[in-house]
C-alpha atoms as a PDB file:
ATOM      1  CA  UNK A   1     -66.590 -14.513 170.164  1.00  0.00           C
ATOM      2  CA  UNK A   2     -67.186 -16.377 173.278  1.00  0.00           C
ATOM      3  CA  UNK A   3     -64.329 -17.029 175.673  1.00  0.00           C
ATOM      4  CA  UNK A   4     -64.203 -21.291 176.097  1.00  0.00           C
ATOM      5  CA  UNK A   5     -62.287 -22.141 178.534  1.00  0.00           C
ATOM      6  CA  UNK A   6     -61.856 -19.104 180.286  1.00  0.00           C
ATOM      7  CA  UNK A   7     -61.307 -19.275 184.188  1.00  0.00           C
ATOM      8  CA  UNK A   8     -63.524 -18.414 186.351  1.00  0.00           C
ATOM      9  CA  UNK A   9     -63.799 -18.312 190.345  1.00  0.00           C
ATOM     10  CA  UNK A  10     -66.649 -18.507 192.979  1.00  0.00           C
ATOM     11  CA  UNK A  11     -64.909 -17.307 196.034  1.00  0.00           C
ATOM     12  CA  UNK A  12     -66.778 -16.974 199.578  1.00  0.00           C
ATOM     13  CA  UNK A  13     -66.159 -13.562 200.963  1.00  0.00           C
ATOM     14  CA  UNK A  14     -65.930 -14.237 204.346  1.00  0.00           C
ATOM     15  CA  UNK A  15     -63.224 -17.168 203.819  1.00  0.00           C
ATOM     16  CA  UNK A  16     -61.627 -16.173 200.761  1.00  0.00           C
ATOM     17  CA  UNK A  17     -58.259 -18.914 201.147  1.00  0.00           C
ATOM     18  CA  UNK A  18     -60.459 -21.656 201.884  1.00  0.00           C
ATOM     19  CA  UNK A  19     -63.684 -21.057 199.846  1.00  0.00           C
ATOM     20  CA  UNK A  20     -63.431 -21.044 196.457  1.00  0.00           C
ATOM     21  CA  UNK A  21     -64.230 -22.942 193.517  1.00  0.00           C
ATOM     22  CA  UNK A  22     -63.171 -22.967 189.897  1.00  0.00           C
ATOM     23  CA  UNK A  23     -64.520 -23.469 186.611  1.00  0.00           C
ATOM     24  CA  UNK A  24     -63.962 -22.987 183.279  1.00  0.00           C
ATOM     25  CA  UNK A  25     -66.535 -21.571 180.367  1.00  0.00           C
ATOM     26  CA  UNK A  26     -68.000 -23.889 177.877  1.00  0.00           C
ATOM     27  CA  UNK A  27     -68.504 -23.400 173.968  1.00  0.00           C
ATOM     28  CA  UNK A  28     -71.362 -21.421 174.688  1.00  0.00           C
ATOM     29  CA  UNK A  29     -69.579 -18.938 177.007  1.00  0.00           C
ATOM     30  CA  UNK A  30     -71.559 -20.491 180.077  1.00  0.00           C
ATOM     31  CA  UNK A  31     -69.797 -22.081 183.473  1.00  0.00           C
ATOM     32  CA  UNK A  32     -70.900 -23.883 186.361  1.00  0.00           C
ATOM     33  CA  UNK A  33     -70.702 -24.459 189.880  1.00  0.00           C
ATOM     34  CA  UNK A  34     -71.755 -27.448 191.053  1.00  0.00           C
ATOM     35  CA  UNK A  35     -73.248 -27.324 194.886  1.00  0.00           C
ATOM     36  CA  UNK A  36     -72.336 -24.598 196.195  1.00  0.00           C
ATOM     37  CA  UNK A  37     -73.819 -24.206 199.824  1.00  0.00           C
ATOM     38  CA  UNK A  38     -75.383 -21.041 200.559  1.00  0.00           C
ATOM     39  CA  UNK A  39     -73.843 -17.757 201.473  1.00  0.00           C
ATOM     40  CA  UNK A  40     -71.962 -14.506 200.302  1.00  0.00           C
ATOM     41  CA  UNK A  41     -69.760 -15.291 197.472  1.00  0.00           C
ATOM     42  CA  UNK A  42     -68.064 -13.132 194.314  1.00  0.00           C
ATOM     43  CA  UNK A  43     -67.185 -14.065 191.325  1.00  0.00           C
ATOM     44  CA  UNK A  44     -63.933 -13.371 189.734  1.00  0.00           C
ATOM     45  CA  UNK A  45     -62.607 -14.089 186.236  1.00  0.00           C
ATOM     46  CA  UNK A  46     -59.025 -15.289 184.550  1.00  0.00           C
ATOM     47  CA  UNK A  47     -57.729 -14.801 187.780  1.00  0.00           C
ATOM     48  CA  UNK A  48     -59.170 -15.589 191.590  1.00  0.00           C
ATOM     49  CA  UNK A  49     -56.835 -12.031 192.806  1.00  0.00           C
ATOM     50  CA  UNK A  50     -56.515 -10.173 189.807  1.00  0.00           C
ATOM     51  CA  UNK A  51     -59.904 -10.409 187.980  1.00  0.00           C
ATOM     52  CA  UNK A  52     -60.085  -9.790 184.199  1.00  0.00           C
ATOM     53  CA  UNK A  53     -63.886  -8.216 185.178  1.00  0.00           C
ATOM     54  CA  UNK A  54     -65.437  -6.388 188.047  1.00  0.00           C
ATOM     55  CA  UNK A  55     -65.313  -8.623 190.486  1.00  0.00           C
ATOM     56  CA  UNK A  56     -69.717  -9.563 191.199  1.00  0.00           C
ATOM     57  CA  UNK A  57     -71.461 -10.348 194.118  1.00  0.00           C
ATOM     58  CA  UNK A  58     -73.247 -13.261 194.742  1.00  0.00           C
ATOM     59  CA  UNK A  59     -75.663 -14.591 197.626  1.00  0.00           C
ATOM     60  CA  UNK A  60     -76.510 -17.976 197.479  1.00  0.00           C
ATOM     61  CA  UNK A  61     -79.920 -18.920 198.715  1.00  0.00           C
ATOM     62  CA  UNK A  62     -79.718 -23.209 198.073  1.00  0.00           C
ATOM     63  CA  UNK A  63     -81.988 -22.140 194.919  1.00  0.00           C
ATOM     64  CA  UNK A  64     -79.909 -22.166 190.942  1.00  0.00           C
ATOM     65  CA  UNK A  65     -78.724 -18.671 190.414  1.00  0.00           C
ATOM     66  CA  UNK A  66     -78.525 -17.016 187.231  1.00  0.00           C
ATOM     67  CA  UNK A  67     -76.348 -13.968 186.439  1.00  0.00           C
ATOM     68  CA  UNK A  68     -76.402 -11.665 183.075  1.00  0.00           C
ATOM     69  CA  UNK A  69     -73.463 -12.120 180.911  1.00  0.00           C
ATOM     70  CA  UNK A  70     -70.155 -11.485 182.141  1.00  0.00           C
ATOM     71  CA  UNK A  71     -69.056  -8.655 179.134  1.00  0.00           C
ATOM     72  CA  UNK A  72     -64.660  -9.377 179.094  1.00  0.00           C
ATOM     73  CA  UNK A  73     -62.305  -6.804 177.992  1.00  0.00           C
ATOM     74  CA  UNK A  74     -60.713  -7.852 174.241  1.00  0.00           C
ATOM     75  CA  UNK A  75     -57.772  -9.963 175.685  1.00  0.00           C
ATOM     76  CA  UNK A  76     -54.833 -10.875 173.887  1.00  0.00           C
ATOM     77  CA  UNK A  77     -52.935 -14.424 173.375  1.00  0.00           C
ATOM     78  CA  UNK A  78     -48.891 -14.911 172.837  1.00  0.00           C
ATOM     79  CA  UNK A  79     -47.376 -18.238 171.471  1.00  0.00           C
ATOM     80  CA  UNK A  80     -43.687 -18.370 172.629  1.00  0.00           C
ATOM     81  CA  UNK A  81     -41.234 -21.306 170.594  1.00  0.00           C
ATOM     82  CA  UNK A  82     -38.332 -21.680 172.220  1.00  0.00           C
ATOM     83  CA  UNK A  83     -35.571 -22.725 170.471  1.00  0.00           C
ATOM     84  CA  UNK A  84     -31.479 -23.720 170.616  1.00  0.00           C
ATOM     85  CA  UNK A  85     -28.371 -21.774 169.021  1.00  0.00           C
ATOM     86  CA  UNK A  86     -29.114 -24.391 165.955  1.00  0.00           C
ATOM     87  CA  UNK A  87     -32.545 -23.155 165.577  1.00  0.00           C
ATOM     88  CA  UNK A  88     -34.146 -26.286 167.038  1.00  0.00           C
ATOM     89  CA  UNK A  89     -37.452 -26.863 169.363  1.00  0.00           C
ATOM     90  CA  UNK A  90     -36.010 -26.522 173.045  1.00  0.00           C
ATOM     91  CA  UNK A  91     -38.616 -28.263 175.263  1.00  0.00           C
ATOM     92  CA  UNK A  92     -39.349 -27.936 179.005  1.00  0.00           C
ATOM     93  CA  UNK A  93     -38.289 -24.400 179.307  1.00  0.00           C
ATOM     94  CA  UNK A  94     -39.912 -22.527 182.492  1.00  0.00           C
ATOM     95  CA  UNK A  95     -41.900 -19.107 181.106  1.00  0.00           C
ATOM     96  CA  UNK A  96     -42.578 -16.208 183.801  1.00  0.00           C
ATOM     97  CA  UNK A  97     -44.162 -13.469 182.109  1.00  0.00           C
ATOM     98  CA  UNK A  98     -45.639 -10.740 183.890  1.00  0.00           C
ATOM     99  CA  UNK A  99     -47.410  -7.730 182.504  1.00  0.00           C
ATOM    100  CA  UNK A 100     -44.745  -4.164 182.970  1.00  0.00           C
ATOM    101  CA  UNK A 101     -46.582  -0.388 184.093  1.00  0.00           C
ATOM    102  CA  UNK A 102     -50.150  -0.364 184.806  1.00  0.00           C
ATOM    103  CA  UNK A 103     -52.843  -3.167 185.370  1.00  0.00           C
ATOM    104  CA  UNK A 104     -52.315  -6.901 186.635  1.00  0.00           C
ATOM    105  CA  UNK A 105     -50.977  -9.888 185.089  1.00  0.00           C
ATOM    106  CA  UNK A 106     -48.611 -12.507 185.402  1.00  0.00           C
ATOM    107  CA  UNK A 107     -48.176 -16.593 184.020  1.00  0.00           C
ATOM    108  CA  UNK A 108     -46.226 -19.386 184.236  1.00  0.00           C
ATOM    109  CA  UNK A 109     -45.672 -21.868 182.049  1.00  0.00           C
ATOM    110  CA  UNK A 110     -43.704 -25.134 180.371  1.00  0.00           C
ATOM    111  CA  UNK A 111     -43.027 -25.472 176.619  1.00  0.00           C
ATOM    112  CA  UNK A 112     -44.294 -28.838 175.581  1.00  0.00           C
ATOM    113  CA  UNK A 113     -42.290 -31.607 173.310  1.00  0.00           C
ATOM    114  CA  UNK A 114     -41.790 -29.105 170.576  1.00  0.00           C
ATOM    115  CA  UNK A 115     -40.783 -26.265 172.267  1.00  0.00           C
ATOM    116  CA  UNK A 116     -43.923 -24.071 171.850  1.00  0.00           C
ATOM    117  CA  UNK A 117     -45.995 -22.832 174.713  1.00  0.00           C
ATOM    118  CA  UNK A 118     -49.308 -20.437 174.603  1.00  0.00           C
ATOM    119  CA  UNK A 119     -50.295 -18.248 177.565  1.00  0.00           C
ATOM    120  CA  UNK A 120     -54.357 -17.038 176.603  1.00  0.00           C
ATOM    121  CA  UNK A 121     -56.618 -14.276 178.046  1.00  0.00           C
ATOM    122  CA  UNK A 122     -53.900 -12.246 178.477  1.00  0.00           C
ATOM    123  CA  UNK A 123     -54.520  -8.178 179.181  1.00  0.00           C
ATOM    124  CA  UNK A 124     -53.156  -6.020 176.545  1.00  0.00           C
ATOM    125  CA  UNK A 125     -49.725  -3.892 177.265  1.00  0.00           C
ATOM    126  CA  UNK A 126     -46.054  -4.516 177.451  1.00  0.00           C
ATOM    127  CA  UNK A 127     -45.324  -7.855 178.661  1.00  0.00           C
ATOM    128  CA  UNK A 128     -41.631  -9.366 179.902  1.00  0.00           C
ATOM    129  CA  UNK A 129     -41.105 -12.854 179.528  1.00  0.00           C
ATOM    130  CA  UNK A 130     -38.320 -14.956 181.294  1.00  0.00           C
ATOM    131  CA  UNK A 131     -37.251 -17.944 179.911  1.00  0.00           C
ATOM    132  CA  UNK A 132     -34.913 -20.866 182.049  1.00  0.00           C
ATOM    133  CA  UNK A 133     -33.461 -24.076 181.730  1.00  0.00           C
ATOM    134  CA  UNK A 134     -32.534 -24.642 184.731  1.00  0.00           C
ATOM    135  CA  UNK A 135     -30.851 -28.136 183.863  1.00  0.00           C
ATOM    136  CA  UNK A 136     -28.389 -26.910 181.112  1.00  0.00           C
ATOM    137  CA  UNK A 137     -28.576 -23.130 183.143  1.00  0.00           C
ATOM    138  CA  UNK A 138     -29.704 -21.038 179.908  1.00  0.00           C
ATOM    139  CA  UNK A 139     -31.805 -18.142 179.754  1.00  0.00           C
ATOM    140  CA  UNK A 140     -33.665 -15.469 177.868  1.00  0.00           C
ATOM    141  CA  UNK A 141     -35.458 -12.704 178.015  1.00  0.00           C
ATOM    142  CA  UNK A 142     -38.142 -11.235 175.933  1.00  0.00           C
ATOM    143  CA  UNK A 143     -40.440  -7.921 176.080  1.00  0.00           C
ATOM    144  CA  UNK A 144     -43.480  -7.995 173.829  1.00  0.00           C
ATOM    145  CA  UNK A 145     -46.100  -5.777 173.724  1.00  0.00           C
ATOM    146  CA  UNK A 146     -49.590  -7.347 173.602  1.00  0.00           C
ATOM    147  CA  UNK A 147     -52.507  -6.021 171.140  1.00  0.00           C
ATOM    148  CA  UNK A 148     -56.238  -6.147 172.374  1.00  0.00           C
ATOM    149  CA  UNK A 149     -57.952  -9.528 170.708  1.00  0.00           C
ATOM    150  CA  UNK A 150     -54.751 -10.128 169.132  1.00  0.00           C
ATOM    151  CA  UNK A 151     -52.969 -13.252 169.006  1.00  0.00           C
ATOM    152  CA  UNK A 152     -48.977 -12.819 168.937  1.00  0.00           C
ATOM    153  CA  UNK A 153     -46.155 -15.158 167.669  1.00  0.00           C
ATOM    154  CA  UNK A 154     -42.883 -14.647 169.182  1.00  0.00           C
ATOM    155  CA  UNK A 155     -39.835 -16.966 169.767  1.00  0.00           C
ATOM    156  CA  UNK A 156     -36.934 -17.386 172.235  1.00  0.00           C
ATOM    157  CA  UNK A 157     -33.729 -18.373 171.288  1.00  0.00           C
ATOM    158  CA  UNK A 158     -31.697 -20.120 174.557  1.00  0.00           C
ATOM    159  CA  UNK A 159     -28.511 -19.564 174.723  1.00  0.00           C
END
């Protein structure tokens, strides 16, 4: 399965917090950079700091540049519904989930109109999510553990 829409970063080693770009992968697994000038750059994936792959090297010599296939781990997804004592969509809740022992990961996100919210190319392990309206002051936590290439369904009831 190819991963579409999958970040990935072209960061210039010798200015990393002002040189990078971003893309995301196509249907066919492929991404792009658009004119990049020439010089030392890696490439990082789902994350510019905490890369889902080995980070690569890159030098750029103002000629196209092709790399071999970036190989990902199996990644997991989680779709978080948050909902009200009454069992009903609560929208525009904040989500801060960050990935608990080993390894890196972390997200943020809104739920949309319907409460719902899904957080993709996550890596596999225990996960704690944080949930917060700040306007009515409500919150919620959840710990979930992630499955690699799984897809997980879990909701939040605010209280």
């Amino acid at each position: 399965d190819m991963a579409v829409d999958f970040p990935v970063y072209l960061i210039d080693r010798r200015n990393p917090s002002e040189g990078r770009m971003d893309a995301v992968t196509d249907s066919a697994g492929g991404f792009r950079f658009p004119e990049v000038p020439s010089g030392n750059w890696i490439i990082r994936t789902g994350h510019p700091v905490h890369s889902a792959t080995s980070p690569q090297p890159v030098l750029v010599h103002l000629q196209p540049v092709a790399l071999d296939e970036i190989l990902l781990p199996p990644l997991a997804s989680l779709e978080i519904e948050t909902t009200d004592a009454y069992g009903r969509p609560f929208p525009d809740v904040e989500l801060v989930g960050y990935l608990r022992g080993s390894g890196n990961g972390s997200f943020r996100a809104k739920t949309d109109a319907y409460g719902r919210a899904t957080m993709r190319y996550l890596t596999p392990g225990p996960w704690r999510v944080d949930a917060t309206d700040k306007l009515e002051g409500l919150r919620c936590r959840l710990d979930v553990a992630l499955l690699p290439g799984k897809h997980r369904r879990s909701a939040m009831n605010m209280r």
